Coordinates of C-alpha atoms in Angstrom, one line a residue:
X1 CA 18.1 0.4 3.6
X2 CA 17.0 3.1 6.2
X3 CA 16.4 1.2 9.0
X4 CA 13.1 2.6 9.6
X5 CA 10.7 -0.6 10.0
X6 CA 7.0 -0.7 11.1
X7 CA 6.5 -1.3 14.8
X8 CA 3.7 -3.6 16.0
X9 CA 1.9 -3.0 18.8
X10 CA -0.7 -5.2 19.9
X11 CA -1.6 -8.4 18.1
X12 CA -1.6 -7.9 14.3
X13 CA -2.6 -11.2 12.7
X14 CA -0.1 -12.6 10.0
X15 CA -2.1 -14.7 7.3
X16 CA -1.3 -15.7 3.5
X17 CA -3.4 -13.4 1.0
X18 CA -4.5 -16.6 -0.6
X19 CA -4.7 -20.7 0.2
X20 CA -0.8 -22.0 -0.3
X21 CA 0.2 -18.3 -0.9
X22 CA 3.8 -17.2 0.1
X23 CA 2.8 -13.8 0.1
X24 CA 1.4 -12.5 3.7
X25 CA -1.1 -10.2 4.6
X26 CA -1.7 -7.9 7.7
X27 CA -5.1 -7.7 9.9
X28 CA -7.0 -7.8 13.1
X29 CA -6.5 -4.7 14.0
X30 CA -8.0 -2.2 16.7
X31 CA -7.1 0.6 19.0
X32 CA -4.4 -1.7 20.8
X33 CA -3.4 -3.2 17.5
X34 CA -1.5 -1.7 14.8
X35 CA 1.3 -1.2 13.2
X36 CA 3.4 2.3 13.6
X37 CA 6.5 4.4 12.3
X38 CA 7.5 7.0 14.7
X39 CA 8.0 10.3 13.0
X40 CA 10.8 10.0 9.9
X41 CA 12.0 13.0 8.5
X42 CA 12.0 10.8 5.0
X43 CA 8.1 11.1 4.8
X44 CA 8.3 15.1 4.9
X45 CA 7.2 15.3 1.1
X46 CA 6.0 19.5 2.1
X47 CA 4.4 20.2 -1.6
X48 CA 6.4 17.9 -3.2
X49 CA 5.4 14.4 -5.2
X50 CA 4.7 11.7 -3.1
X51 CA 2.6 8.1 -3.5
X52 CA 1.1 5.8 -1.4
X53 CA 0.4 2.2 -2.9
X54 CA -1.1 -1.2 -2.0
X55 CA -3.3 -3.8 -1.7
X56 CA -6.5 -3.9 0.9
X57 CA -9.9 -6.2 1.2
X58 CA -12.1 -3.7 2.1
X59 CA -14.7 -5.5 4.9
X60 CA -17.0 -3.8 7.1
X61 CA -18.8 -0.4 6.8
X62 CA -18.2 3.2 8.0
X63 CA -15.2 4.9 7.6
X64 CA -11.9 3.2 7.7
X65 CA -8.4 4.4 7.4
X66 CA -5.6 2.3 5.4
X67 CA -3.0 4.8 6.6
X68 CA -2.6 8.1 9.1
X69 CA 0.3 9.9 8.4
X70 CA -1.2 13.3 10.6
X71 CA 0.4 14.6 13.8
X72 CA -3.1 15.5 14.8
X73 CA -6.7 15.1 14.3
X74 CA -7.9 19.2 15.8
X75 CA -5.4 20.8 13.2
X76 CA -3.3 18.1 11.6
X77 CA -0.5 18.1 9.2
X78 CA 0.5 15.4 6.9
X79 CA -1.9 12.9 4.7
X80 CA -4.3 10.2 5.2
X81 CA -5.1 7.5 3.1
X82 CA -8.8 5.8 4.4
X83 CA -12.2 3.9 2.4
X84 CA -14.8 6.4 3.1
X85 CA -18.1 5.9 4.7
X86 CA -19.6 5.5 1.5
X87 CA -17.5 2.6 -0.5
X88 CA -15.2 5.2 -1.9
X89 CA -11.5 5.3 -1.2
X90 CA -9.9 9.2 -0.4
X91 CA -6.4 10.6 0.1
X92 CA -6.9 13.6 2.0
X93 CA -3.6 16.2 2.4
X94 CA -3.3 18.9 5.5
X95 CA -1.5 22.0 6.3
X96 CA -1.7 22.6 9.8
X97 CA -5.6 22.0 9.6
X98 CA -6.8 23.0 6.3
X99 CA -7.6 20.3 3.9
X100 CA -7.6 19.1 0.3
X101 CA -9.3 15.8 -0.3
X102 CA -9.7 13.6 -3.4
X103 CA -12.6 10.9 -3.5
X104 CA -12.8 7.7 -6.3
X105 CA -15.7 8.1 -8.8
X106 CA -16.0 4.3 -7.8
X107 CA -17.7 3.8 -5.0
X108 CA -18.4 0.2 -4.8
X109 CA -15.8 -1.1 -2.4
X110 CA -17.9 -1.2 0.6
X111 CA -18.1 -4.9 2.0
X112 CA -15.6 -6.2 -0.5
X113 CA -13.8 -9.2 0.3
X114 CA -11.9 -8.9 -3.1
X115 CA -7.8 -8.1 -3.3
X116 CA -8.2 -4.5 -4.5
X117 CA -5.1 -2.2 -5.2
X118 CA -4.8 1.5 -4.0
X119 CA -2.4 3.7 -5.3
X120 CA -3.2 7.6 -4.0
X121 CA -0.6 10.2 -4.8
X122 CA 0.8 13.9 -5.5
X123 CA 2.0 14.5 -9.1
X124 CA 2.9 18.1 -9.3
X125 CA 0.1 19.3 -7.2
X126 CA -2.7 17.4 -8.6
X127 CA -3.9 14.7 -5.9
X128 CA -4.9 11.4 -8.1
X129 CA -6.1 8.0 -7.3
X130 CA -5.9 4.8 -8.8
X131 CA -7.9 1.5 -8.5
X132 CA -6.7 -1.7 -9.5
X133 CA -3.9 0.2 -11.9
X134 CA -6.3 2.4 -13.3
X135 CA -7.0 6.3 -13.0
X136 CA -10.5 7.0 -11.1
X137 CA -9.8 10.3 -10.4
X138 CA -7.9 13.7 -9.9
X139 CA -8.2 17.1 -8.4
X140 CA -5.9 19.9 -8.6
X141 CA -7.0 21.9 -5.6
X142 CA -5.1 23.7 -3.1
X143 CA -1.1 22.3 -2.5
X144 CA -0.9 21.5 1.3
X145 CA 2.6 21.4 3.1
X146 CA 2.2 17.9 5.0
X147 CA 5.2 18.3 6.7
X148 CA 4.7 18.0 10.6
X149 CA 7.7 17.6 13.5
X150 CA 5.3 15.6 15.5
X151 CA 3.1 13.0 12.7
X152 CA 3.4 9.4 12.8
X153 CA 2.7 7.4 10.4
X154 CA -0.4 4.4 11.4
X155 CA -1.4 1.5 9.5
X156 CA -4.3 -0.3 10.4
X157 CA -6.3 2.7 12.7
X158 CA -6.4 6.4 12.8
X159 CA -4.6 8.6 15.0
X160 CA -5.1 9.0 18.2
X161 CA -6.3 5.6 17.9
X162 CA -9.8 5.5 17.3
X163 CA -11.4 2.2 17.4
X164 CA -14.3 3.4 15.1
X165 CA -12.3 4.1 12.2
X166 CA -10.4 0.8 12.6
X167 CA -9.5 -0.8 9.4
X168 CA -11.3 -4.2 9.1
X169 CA -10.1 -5.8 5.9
X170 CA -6.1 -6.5 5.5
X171 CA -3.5 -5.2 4.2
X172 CA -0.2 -6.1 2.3
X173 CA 2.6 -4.6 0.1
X174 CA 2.0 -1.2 1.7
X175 CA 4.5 0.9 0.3
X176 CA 5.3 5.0 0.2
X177 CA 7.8 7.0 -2.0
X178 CA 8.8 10.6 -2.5
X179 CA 8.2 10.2 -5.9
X180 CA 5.0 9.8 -8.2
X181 CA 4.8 7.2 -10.8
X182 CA 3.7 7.0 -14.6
X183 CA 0.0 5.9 -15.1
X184 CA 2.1 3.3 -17.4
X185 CA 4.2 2.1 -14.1
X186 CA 1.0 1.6 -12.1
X187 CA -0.6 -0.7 -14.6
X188 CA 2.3 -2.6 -14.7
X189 CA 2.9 -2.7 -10.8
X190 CA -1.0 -3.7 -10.5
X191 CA -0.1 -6.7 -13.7
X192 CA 3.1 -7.5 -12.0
X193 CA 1.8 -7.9 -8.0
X194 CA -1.4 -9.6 -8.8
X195 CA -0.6 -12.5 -9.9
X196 CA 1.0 -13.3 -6.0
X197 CA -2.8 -13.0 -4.8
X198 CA -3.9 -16.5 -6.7
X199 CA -3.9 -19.5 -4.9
X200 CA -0.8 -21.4 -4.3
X201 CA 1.4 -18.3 -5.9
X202 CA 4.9 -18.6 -4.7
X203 CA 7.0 -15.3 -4.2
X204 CA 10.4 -16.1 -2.7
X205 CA 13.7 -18.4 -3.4
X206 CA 13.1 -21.9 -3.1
X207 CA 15.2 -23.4 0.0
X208 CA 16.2 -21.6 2.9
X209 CA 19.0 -19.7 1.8
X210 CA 18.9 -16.1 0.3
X211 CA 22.8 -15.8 -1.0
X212 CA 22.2 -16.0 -4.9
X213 CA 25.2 -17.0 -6.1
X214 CA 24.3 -16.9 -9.9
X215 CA 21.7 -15.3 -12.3
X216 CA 20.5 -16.1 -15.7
X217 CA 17.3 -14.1 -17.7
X218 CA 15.6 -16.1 -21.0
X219 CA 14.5 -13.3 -23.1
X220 CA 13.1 -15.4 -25.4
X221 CA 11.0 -17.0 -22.6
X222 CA 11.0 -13.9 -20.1
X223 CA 12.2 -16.3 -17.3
X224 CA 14.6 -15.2 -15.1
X225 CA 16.5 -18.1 -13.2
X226 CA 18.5 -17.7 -10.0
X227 CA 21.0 -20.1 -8.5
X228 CA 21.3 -20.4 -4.6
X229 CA 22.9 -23.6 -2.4
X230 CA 19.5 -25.0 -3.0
X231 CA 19.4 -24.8 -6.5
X232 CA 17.6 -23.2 -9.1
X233 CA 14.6 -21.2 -8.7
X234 CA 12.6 -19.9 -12.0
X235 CA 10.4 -17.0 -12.0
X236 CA 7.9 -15.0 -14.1
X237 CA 8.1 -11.6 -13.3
X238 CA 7.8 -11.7 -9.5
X239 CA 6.3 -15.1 -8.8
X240 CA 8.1 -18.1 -8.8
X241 CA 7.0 -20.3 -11.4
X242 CA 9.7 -23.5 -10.9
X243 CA 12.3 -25.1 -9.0
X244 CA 15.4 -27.3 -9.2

């Protein structure tokens, strides 16, 4: 709707999160590979709500960052999203250098090759993190204006670009809002989404068309059907389960 896509620069790797998966996944990055929105006034949350959700297979070890939204790194504003050195994943929120930070309890994701979803936000100043749809942990610590005329927002690698905090997992479904969600919309995002990480899950229309020219919803079966020029395409919830 705005217009404002990711740019790639570089090689970024596009791979199905799953054998006979529709759904794609993001990787190989490195400090001449990543993927970047300049600066967009739409990401200024100042003190406000915000969220940051999404799935990651967290490989490798050290510290790696999911997502750089800073103008900076010697006295940044904005917010950063990374798995810390220690297995642990931590949003971390700046005001023109000083910091408030919020660390899972969890820290077993180090080296895991697993589909594990992220969802790191602001709910009235309290900084809380979620793992696989459920609450790990919170803090209500200092409120940081992340607004900054200058931040970009990085997937993949930190800003400026360092190649030791290069994310070496993947990434898909990334996704930020100015608004915070309801533990009870979490769980059913993680119920709804994971389901497209199985093996041969299928996610889109059948055919090659996109028009949908009629719709139908079951509710004693939950199924919603959907007409196109190819014909009829059945899903559960978000992954397509049959077609006609």
């Amino acid at each position: 709707v705005n217009g404002n896509g990711l740019q790639v620069f570089g090689t970024v790797t596009k791979n199905p999160v799953a054998s006979g998966a529709d759904l794609v996944a993001y990787g190989s990055f490195g400090t001449g590979s990543y993927l970047k929105q300049p600066y967009n006034s739409d990401l200024d949350f100042g003190t406000g709500d915000f969220c940051i959700m999404g799935w990651c297979t967290p490989e490798g070890s050290g510290s790696r960052y999911i997502l750089d939204g800073r103008d900076s790194e010697s006295s940044p504003s904005g917010f950063i999203l990374y798995r810390a050195s220690n297995g642990g994943f931590q949003l971390t929120t700046y005001d023109a250098g000083a910091g408030t930070g919020l660390l899972t309890n969890t820290q077993t994701y180090l080296n895991s090759a697993r589909w594990t979803f992220v969802t790191a936000l602001r709910r009235n100043g309290i900084l809380e993190i979620y793992v696989d749809g459920k609450l790990d942990n919170t803090n209500n610590a200092t409120v940081r204006n992340v607004d900054g005329s200058e931040r970009k927002t990085t997937f993949g690698i930190s800003v400026p670009l360092h190649s030791y905090h290069v994310w070496q997992g993947s990434l898909a479904l990334w996704r930020i809002s100015a608004t915070a969600p309801s533990p009870e919309q979490i769980a059913k995002i993680y119920e709804d989404e994971k389901v497209l990480f199985q093996e041969n899950a299928q996610a889109t229309l059948y055919g090659s068309s996109d028009a949908v020219t009629a719709l139908a919803y079951d509710d004693t079966t939950e199924l919603l059907h959907v007409g196109t020029s190819a014909g009829r395409s059945v899903f559960q919830g978000l992954r397509r389960v049959d077609n006609t």
